[in-house]
PDB file of C-alpha atoms in Angstrom:
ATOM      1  CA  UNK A  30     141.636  69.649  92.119  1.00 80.00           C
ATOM      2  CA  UNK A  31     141.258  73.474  91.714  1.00 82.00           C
ATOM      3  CA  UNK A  32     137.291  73.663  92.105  1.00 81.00           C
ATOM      4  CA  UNK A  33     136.069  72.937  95.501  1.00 82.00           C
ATOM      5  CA  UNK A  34     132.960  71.573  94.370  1.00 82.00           C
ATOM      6  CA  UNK A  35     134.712  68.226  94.668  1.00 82.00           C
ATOM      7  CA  UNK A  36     135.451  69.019  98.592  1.00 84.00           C
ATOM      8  CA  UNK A  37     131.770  70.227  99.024  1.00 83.00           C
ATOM      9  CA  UNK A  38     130.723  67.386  98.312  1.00 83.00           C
ATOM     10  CA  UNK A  39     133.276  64.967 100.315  1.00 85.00           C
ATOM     11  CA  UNK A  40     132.501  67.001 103.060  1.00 84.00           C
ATOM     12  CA  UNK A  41     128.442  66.907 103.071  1.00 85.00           C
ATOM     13  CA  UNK A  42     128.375  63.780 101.607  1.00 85.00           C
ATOM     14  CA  UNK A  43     130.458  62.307 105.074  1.00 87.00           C
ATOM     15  CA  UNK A  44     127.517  62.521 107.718  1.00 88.00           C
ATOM     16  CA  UNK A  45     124.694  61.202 105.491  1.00 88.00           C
ATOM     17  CA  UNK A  46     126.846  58.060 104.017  1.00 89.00           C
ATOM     18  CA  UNK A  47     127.711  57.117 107.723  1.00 91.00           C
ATOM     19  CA  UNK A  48     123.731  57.327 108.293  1.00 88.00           C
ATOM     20  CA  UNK A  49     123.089  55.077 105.191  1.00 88.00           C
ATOM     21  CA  UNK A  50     125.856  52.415 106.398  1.00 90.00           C
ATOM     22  CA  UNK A  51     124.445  52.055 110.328  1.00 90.00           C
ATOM     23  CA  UNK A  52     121.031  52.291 108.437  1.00 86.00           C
ATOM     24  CA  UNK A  53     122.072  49.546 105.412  1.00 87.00           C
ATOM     25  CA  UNK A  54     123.388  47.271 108.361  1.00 89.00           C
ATOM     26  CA  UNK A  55     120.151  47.360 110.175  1.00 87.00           C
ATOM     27  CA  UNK A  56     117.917  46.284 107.224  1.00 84.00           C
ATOM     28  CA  UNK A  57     120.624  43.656 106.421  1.00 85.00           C
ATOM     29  CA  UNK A  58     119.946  42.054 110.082  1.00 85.00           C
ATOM     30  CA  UNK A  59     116.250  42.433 110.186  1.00 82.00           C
ATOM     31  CA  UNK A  60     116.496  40.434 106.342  1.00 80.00           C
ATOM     32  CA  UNK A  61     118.445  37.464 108.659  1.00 82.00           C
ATOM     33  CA  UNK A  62     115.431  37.453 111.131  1.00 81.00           C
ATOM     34  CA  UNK A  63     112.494  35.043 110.612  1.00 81.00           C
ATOM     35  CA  UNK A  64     109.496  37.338 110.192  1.00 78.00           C
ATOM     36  CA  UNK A  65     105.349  37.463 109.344  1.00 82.00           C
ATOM     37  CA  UNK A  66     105.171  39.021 106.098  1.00 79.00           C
ATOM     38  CA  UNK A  67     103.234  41.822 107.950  1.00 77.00           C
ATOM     39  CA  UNK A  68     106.478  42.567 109.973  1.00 76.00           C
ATOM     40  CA  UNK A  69     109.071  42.546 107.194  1.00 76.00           C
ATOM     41  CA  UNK A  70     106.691  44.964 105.220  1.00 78.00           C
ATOM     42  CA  UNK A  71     106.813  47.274 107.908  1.00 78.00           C
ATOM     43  CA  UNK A  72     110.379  47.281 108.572  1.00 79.00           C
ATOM     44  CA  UNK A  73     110.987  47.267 104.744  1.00 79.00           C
ATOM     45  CA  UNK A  74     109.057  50.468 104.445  1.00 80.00           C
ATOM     46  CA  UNK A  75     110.359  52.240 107.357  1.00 81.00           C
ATOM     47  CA  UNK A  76     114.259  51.773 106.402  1.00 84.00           C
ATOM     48  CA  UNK A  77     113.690  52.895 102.575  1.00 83.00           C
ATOM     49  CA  UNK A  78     111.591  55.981 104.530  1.00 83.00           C
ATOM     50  CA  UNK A  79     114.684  56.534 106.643  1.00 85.00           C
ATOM     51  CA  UNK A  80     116.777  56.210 103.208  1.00 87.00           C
ATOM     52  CA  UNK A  81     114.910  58.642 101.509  1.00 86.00           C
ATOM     53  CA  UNK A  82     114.910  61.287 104.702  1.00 87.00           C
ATOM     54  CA  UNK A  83     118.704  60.926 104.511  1.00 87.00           C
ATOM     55  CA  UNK A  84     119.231  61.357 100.321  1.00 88.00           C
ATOM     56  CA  UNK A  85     117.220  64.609 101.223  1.00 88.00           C
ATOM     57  CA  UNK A  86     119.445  65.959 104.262  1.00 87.00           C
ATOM     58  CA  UNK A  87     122.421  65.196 102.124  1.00 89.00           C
ATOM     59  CA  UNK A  88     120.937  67.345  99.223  1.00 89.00           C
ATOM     60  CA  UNK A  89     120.138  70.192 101.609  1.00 88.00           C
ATOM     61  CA  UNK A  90     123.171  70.461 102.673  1.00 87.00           C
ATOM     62  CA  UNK A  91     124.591  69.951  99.512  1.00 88.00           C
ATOM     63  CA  UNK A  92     122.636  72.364  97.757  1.00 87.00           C
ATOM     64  CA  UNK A  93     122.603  74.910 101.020  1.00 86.00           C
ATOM     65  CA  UNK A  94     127.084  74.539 100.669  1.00 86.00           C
ATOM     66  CA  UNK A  95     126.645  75.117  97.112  1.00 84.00           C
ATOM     67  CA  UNK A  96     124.694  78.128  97.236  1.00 82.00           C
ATOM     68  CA  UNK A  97     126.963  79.454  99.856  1.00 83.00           C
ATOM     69  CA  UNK A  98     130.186  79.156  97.882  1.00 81.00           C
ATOM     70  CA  UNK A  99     129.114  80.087  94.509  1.00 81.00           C
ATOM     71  CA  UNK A 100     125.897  82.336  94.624  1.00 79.00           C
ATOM     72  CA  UNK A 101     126.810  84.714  97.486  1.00 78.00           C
ATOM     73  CA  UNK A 102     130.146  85.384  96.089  1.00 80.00           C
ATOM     74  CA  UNK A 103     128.121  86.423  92.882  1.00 78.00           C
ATOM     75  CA  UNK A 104     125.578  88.387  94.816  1.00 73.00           C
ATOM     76  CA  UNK A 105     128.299  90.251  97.051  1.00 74.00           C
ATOM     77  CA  UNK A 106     130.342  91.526  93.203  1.00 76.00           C
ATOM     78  CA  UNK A 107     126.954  93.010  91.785  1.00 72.00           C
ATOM     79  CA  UNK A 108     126.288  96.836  92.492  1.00 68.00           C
ATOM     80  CA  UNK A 109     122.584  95.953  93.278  1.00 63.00           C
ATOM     81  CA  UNK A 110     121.487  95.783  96.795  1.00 62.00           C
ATOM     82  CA  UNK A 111     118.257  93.263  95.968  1.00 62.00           C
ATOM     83  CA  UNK A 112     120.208  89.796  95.468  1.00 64.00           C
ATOM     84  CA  UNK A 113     121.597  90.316  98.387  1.00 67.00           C
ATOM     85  CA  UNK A 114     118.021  90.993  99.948  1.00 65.00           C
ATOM     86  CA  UNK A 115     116.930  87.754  98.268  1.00 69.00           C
ATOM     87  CA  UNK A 116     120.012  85.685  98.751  1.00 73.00           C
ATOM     88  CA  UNK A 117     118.841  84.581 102.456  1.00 76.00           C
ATOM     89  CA  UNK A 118     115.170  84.067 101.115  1.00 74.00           C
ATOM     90  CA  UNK A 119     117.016  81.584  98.288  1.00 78.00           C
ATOM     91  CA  UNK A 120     119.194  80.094 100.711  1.00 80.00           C
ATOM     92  CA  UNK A 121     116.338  79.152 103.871  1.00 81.00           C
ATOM     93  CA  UNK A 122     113.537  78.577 100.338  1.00 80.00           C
ATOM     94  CA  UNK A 123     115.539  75.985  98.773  1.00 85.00           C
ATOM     95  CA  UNK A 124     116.200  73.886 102.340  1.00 86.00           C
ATOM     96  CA  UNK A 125     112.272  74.463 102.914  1.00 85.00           C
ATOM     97  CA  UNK A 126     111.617  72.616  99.538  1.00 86.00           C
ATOM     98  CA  UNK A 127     114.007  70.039  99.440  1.00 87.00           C
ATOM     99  CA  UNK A 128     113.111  68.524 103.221  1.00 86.00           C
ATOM    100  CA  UNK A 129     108.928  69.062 102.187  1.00 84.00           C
ATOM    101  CA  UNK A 130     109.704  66.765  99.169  1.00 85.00           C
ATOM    102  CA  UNK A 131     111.988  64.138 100.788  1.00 85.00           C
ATOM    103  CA  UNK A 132     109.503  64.208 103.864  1.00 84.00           C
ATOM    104  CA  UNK A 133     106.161  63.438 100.953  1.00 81.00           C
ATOM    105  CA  UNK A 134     109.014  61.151  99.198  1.00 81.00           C
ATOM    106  CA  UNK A 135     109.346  59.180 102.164  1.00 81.00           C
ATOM    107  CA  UNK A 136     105.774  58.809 103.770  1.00 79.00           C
ATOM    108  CA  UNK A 137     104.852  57.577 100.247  1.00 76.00           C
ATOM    109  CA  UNK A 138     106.965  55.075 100.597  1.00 74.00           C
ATOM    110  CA  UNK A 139     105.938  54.211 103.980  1.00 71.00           C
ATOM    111  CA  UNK A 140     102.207  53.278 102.213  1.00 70.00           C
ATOM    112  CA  UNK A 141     100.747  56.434 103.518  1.00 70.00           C
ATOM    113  CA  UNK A 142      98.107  58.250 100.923  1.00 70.00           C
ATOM    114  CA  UNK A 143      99.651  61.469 100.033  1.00 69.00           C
ATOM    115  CA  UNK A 144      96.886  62.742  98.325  1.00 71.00           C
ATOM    116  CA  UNK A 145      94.764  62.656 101.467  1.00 68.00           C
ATOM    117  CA  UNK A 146      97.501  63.931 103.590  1.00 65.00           C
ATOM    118  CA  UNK A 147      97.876  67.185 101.401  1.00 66.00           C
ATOM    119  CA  UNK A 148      94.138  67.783 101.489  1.00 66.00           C
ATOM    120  CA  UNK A 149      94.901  67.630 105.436  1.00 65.00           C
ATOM    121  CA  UNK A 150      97.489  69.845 104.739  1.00 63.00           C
ATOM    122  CA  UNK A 151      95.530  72.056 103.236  1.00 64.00           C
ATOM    123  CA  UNK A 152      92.683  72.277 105.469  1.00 62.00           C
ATOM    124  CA  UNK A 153      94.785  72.327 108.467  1.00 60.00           C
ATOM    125  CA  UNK A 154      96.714  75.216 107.198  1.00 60.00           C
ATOM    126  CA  UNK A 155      94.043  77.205 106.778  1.00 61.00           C
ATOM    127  CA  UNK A 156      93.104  76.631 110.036  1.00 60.00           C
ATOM    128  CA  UNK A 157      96.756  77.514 110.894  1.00 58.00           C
ATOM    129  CA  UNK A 158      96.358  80.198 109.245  1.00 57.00           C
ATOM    130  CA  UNK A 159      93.677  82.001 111.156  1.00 60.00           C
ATOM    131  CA  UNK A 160      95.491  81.392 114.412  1.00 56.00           C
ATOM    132  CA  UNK A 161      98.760  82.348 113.192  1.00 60.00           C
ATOM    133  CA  UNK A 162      97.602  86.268 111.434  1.00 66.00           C
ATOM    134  CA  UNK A 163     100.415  87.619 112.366  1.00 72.00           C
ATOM    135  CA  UNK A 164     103.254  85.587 110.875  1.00 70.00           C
ATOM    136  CA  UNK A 165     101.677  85.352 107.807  1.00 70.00           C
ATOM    137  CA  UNK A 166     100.754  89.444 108.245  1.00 77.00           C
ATOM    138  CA  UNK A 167     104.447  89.410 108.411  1.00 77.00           C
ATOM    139  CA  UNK A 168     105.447  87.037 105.672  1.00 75.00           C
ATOM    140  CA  UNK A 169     103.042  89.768 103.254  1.00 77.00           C
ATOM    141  CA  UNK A 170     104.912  92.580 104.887  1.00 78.00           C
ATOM    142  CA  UNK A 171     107.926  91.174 103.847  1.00 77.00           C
ATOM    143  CA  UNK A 172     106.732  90.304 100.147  1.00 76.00           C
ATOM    144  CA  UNK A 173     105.821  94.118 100.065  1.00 79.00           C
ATOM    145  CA  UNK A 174     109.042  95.393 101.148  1.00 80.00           C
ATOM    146  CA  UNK A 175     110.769  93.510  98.679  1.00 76.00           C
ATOM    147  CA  UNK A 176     108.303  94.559  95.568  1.00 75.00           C
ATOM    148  CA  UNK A 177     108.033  98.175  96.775  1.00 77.00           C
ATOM    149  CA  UNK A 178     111.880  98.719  97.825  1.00 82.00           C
ATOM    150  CA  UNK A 179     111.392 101.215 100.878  1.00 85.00           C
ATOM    151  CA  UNK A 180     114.621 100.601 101.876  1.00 86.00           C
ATOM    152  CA  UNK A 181     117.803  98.275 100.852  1.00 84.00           C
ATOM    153  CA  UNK A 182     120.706  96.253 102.839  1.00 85.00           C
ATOM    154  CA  UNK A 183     123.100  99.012 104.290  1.00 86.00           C
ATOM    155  CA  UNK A 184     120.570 101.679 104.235  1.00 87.00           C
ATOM    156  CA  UNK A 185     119.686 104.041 107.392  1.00 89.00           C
ATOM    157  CA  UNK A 186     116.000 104.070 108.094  1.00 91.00           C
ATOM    158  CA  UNK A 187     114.216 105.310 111.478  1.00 90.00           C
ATOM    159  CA  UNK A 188     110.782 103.190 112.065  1.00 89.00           C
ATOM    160  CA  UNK A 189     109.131 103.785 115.523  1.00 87.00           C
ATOM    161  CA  UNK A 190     111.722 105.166 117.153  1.00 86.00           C
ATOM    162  CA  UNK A 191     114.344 103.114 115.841  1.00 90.00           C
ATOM    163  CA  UNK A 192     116.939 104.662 113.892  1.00 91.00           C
ATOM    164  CA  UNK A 193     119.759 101.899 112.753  1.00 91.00           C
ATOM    165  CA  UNK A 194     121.453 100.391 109.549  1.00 92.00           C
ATOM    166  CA  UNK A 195     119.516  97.576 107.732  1.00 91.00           C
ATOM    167  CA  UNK A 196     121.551  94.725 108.319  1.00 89.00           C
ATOM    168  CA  UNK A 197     119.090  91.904 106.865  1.00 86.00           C
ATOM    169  CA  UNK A 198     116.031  91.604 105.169  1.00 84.00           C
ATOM    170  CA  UNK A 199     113.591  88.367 105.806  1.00 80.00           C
ATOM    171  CA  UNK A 200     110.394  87.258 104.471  1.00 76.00           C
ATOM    172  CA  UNK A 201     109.598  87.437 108.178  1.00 81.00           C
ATOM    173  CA  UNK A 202     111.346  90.422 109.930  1.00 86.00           C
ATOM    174  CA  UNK A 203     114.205  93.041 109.036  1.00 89.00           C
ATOM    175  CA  UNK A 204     117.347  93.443 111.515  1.00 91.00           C
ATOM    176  CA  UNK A 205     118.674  96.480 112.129  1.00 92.00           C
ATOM    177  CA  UNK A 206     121.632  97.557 113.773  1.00 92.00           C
ATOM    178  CA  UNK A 207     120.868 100.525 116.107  1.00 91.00           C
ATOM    179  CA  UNK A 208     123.749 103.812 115.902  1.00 87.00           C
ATOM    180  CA  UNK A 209     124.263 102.152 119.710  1.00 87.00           C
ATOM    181  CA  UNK A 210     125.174  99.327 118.227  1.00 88.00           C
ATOM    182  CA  UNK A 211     122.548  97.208 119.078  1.00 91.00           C
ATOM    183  CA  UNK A 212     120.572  94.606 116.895  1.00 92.00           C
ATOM    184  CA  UNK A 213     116.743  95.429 116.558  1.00 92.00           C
ATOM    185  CA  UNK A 214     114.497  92.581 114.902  1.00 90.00           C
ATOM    186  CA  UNK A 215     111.548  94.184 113.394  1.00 91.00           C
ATOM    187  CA  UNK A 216     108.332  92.517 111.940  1.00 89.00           C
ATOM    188  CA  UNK A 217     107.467  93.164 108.788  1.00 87.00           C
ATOM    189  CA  UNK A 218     104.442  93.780 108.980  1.00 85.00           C
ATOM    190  CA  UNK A 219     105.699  97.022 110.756  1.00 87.00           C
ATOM    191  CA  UNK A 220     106.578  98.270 107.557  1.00 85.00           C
ATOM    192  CA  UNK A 221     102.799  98.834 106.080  1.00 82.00           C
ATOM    193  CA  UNK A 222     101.487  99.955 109.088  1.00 82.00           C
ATOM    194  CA  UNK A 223     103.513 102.509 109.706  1.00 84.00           C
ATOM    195  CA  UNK A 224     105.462 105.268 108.389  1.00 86.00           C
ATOM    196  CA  UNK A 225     109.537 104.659 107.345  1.00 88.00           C
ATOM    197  CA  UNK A 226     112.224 107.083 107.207  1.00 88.00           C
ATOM    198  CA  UNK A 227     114.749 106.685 104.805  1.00 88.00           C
ATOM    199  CA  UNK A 228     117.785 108.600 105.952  1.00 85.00           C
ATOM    200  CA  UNK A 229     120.391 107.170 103.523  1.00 83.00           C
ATOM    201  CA  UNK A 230     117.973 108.298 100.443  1.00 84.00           C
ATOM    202  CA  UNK A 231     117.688 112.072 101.366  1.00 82.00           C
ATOM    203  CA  UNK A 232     119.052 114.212  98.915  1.00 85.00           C
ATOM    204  CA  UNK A 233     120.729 116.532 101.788  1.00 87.00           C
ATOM    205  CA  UNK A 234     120.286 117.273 105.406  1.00 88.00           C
ATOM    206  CA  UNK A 235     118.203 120.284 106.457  1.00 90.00           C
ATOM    207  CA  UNK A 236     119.285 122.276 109.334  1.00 92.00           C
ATOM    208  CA  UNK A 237     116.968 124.978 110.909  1.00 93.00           C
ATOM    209  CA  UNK A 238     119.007 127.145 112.963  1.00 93.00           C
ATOM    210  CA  UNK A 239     116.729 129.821 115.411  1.00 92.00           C
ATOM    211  CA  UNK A 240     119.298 132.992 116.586  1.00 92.00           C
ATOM    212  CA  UNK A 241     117.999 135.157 119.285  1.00 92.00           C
ATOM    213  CA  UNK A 242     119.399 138.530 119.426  1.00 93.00           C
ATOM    214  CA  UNK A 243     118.730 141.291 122.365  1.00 91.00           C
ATOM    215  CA  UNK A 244     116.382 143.530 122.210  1.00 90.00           C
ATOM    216  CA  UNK A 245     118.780 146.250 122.256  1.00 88.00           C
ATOM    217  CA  UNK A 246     119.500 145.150 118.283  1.00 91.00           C
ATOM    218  CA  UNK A 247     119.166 148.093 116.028  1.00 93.00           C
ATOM    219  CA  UNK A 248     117.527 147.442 112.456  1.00 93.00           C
ATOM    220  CA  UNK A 249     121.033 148.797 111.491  1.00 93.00           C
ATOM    221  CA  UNK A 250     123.111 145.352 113.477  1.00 93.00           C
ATOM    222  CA  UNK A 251     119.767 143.094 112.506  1.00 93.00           C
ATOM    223  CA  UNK A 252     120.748 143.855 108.793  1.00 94.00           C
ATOM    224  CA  UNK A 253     123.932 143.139 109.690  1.00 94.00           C
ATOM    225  CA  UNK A 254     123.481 140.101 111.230  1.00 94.00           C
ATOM    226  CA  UNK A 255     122.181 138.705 108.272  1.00 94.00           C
ATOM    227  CA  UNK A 256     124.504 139.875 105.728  1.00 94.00           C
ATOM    228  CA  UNK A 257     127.071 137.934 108.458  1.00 94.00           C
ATOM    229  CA  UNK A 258     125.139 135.037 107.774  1.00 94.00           C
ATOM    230  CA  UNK A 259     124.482 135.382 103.852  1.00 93.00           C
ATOM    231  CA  UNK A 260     128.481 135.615 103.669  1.00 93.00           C
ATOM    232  CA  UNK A 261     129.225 132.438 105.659  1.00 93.00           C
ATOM    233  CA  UNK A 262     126.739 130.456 104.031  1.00 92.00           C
ATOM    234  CA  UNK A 263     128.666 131.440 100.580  1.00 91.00           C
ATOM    235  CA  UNK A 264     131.775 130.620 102.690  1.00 91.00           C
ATOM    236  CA  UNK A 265     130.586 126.752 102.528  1.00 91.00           C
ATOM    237  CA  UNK A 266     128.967 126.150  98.976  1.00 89.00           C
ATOM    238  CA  UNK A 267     131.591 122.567  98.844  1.00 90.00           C
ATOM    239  CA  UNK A 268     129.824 121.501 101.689  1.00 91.00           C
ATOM    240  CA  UNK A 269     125.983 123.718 101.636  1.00 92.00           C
ATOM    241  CA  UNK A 270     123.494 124.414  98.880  1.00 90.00           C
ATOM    242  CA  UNK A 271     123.052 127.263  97.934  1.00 88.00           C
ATOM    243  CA  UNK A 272     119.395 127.513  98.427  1.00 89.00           C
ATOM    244  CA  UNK A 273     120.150 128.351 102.302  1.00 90.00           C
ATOM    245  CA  UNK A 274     116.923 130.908 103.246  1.00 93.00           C
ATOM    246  CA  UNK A 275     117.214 133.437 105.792  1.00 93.00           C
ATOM    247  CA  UNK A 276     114.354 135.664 107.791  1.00 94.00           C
ATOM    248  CA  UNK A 277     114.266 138.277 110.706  1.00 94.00           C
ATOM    249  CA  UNK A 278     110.955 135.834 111.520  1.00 92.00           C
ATOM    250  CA  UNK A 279     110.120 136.424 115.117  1.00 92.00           C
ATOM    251  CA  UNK A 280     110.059 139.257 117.804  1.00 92.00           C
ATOM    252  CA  UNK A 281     110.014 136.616 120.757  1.00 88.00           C
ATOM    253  CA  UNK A 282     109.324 136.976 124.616  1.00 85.00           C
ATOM    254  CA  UNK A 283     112.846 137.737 125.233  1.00 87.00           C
ATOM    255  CA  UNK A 284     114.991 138.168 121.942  1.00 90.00           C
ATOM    256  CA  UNK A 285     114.746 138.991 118.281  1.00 93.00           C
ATOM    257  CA  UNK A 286     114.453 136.060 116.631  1.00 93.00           C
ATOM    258  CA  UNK A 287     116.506 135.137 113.378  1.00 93.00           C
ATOM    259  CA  UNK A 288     115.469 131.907 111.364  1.00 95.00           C
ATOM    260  CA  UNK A 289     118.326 130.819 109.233  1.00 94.00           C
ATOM    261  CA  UNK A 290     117.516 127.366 107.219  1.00 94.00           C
ATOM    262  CA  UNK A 291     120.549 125.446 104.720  1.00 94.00           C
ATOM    263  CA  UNK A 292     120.413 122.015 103.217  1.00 93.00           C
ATOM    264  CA  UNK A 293     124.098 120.017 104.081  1.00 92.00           C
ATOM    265  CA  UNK A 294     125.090 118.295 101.197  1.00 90.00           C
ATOM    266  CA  UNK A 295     124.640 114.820 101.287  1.00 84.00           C
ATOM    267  CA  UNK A 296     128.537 113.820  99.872  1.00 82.00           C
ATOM    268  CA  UNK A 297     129.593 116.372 103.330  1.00 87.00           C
ATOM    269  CA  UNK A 298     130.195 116.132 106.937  1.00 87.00           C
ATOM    270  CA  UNK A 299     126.768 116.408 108.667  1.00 86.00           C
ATOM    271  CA  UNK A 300     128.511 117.184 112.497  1.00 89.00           C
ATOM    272  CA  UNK A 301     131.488 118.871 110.668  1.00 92.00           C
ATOM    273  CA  UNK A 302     129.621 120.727 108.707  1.00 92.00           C
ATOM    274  CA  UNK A 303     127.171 122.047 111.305  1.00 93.00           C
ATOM    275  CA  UNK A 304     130.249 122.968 114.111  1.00 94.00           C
ATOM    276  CA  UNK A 305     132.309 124.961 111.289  1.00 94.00           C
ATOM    277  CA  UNK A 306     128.896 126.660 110.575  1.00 94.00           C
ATOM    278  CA  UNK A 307     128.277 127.752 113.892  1.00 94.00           C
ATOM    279  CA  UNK A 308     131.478 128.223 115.111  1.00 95.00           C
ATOM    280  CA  UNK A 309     132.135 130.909 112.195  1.00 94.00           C
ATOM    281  CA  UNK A 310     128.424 132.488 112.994  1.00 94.00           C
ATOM    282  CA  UNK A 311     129.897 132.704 116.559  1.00 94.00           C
ATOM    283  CA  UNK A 312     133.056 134.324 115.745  1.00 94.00           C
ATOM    284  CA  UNK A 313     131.312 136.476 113.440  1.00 93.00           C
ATOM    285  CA  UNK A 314     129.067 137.605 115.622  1.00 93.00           C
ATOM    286  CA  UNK A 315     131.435 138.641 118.396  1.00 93.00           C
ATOM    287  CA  UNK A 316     133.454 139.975 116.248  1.00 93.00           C
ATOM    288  CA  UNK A 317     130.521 142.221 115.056  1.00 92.00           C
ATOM    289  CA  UNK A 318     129.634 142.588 118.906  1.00 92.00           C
ATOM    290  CA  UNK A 319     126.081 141.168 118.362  1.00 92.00           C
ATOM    291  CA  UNK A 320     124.869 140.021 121.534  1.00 90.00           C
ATOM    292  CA  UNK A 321     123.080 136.894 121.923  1.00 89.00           C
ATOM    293  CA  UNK A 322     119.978 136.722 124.059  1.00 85.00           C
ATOM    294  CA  UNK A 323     119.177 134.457 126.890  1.00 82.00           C
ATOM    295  CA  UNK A 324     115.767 134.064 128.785  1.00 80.00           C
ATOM    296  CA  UNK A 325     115.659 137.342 130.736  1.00 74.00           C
ATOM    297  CA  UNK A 326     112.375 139.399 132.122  1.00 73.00           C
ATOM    298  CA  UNK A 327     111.629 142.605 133.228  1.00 74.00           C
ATOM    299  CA  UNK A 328     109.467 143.632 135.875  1.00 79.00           C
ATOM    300  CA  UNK A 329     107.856 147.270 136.780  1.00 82.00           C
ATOM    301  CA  UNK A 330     107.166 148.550 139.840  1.00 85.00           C
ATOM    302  CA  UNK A 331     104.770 151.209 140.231  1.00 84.00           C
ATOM    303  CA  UNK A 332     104.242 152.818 143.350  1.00 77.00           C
TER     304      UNK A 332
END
């Protein structure tokens, strides 16, 4: 056939039926054997426990195939970012489900009273609870992340000295591939306790650039100087805003300090952009014969 739901299912359905077979032929025998009707009740209710178990792997993996073929094909076409946050949340949630129900499916069958066990459940798991903080600190982190949207797949973010591409997003922790091409898996409780930087989001790059000139400089080349720089920064406008500001700011130990701030836009080069900027202010500047300064002192002697 054209669909391949047909060959999902032969091929998930192969394991489980081969399970149900050795399974079927091992409650056929024990129906041959003479037994108290204490022992064929147990067996009885252990084989349709082991039946049940197995309908539920088969529709995990049925459902987990399905989901894989159909839904992330759907998720990866859309221009939004959040199914594909959610898609691994869908895909581990509905396996999480499906074995909690075949597991309550089958102890019921086994005589077991479910309604006790879940009050168990319950009380154990809040004891669980207090002794495991900081998974389920984690498991809130990463219920926040997804309602507040700090950061998406394929984003840049730096988080405690970390600076990488989000790779994936889990209710538990985010990876992150590092620029050294490492993987980094973060908690997510990481992410409300402390501060993230979105890089990706920033609307353009700020550079501060500090020149030193000699002290030699006239006010005459110091004026200069920064017409030099007005005219390069209007050189770049396709790849600089144009709300660059400029300063004679400092009269420093050794030099005559020139702040010079622009904002790179955020469609341009950031390391092209910054060595054609400062290779023009360097050719500019000799050409001009504006001498750079470099850590120098002089010392008096009176005798």
């Amino acid at each position: 056939t054209k669909s391949n739901f047909d060959d999902i299912l032969v091929d998930q359905i192969e394991e489980p039926i081969m399970l149900a077979i050795i399974l079927g032929g091992m409650w056929y025998a024990t129906t041959t054997l003479v037994l108290s009707p204490g022992g064929a009740s147990f067996f009885s209710k252990v084989f349709w426990g082991l039946f049940i178990v197995n309908i539920g792997w088969f529709t995990a993996r049925f459902v987990d195939s399905l989901i894989i073929e159909y839904l992330k094909p759907l998720t990866e076409k859309t221009k939004s970012d959040f199914d594909d946050q959610l898609f691994p949340i869908v895909k581990k949630g509905s396996k999480i489900i499906i074995w909690t129900l075949a597991i309550i499916l089958a102890l019921d069958n086994a005589g077991f009273n479910i309604t006790a066990i879940v009050a168990g459940l319950g009380i154990g798991g809040l004891a669980l609870a207090m002794a495991a903080k900081d998974l389920v600190s984690n498991i809130f982190g990463g219920i926040m992340v997804f309602l507040d949207k700090p950061f998406k797949i394929k984003e840049r973010i730096r988080i405690e000295g970390f600076d990488g591409t989000v790779s994936e997003i889990g209710l538990r922790s985010t990876k992150i591939k590092t620029l050294a091409g490492t993987q980094v898996i973060i908690p997510n409780s990481k992410f409300t306790s402390n501060a993230v930087e979105n890089v990706t989001r920033e609307p353009s790059r700020k550079i501060i650039l500090e020149l030193g000139l000699v002290y030699d400089t006239s006010a005459t080349d110091m004026k200069k100087a920064m017409k030099i720089l007005e005219k390069i920064a209007k050189k770049h406008t396709k790849s600089i805003t144009d709300d660059y500001k400029l300063a004679f700011a400092t009269f420093g130990d050794f030099s005559l300090g020139i702040k010079f701030i622009y904002y790179i836009k955020k469609s341009a080069d950031i390391l092209g952009t910054q060595s054609e900027m400062n290779l023009d202010i360097l050719a500019e500047f000799n050409k001009a014969k504006l001498s750079m300064a470099f850590p120098t002192q002089t010392i008096e002697l009176k005798k």
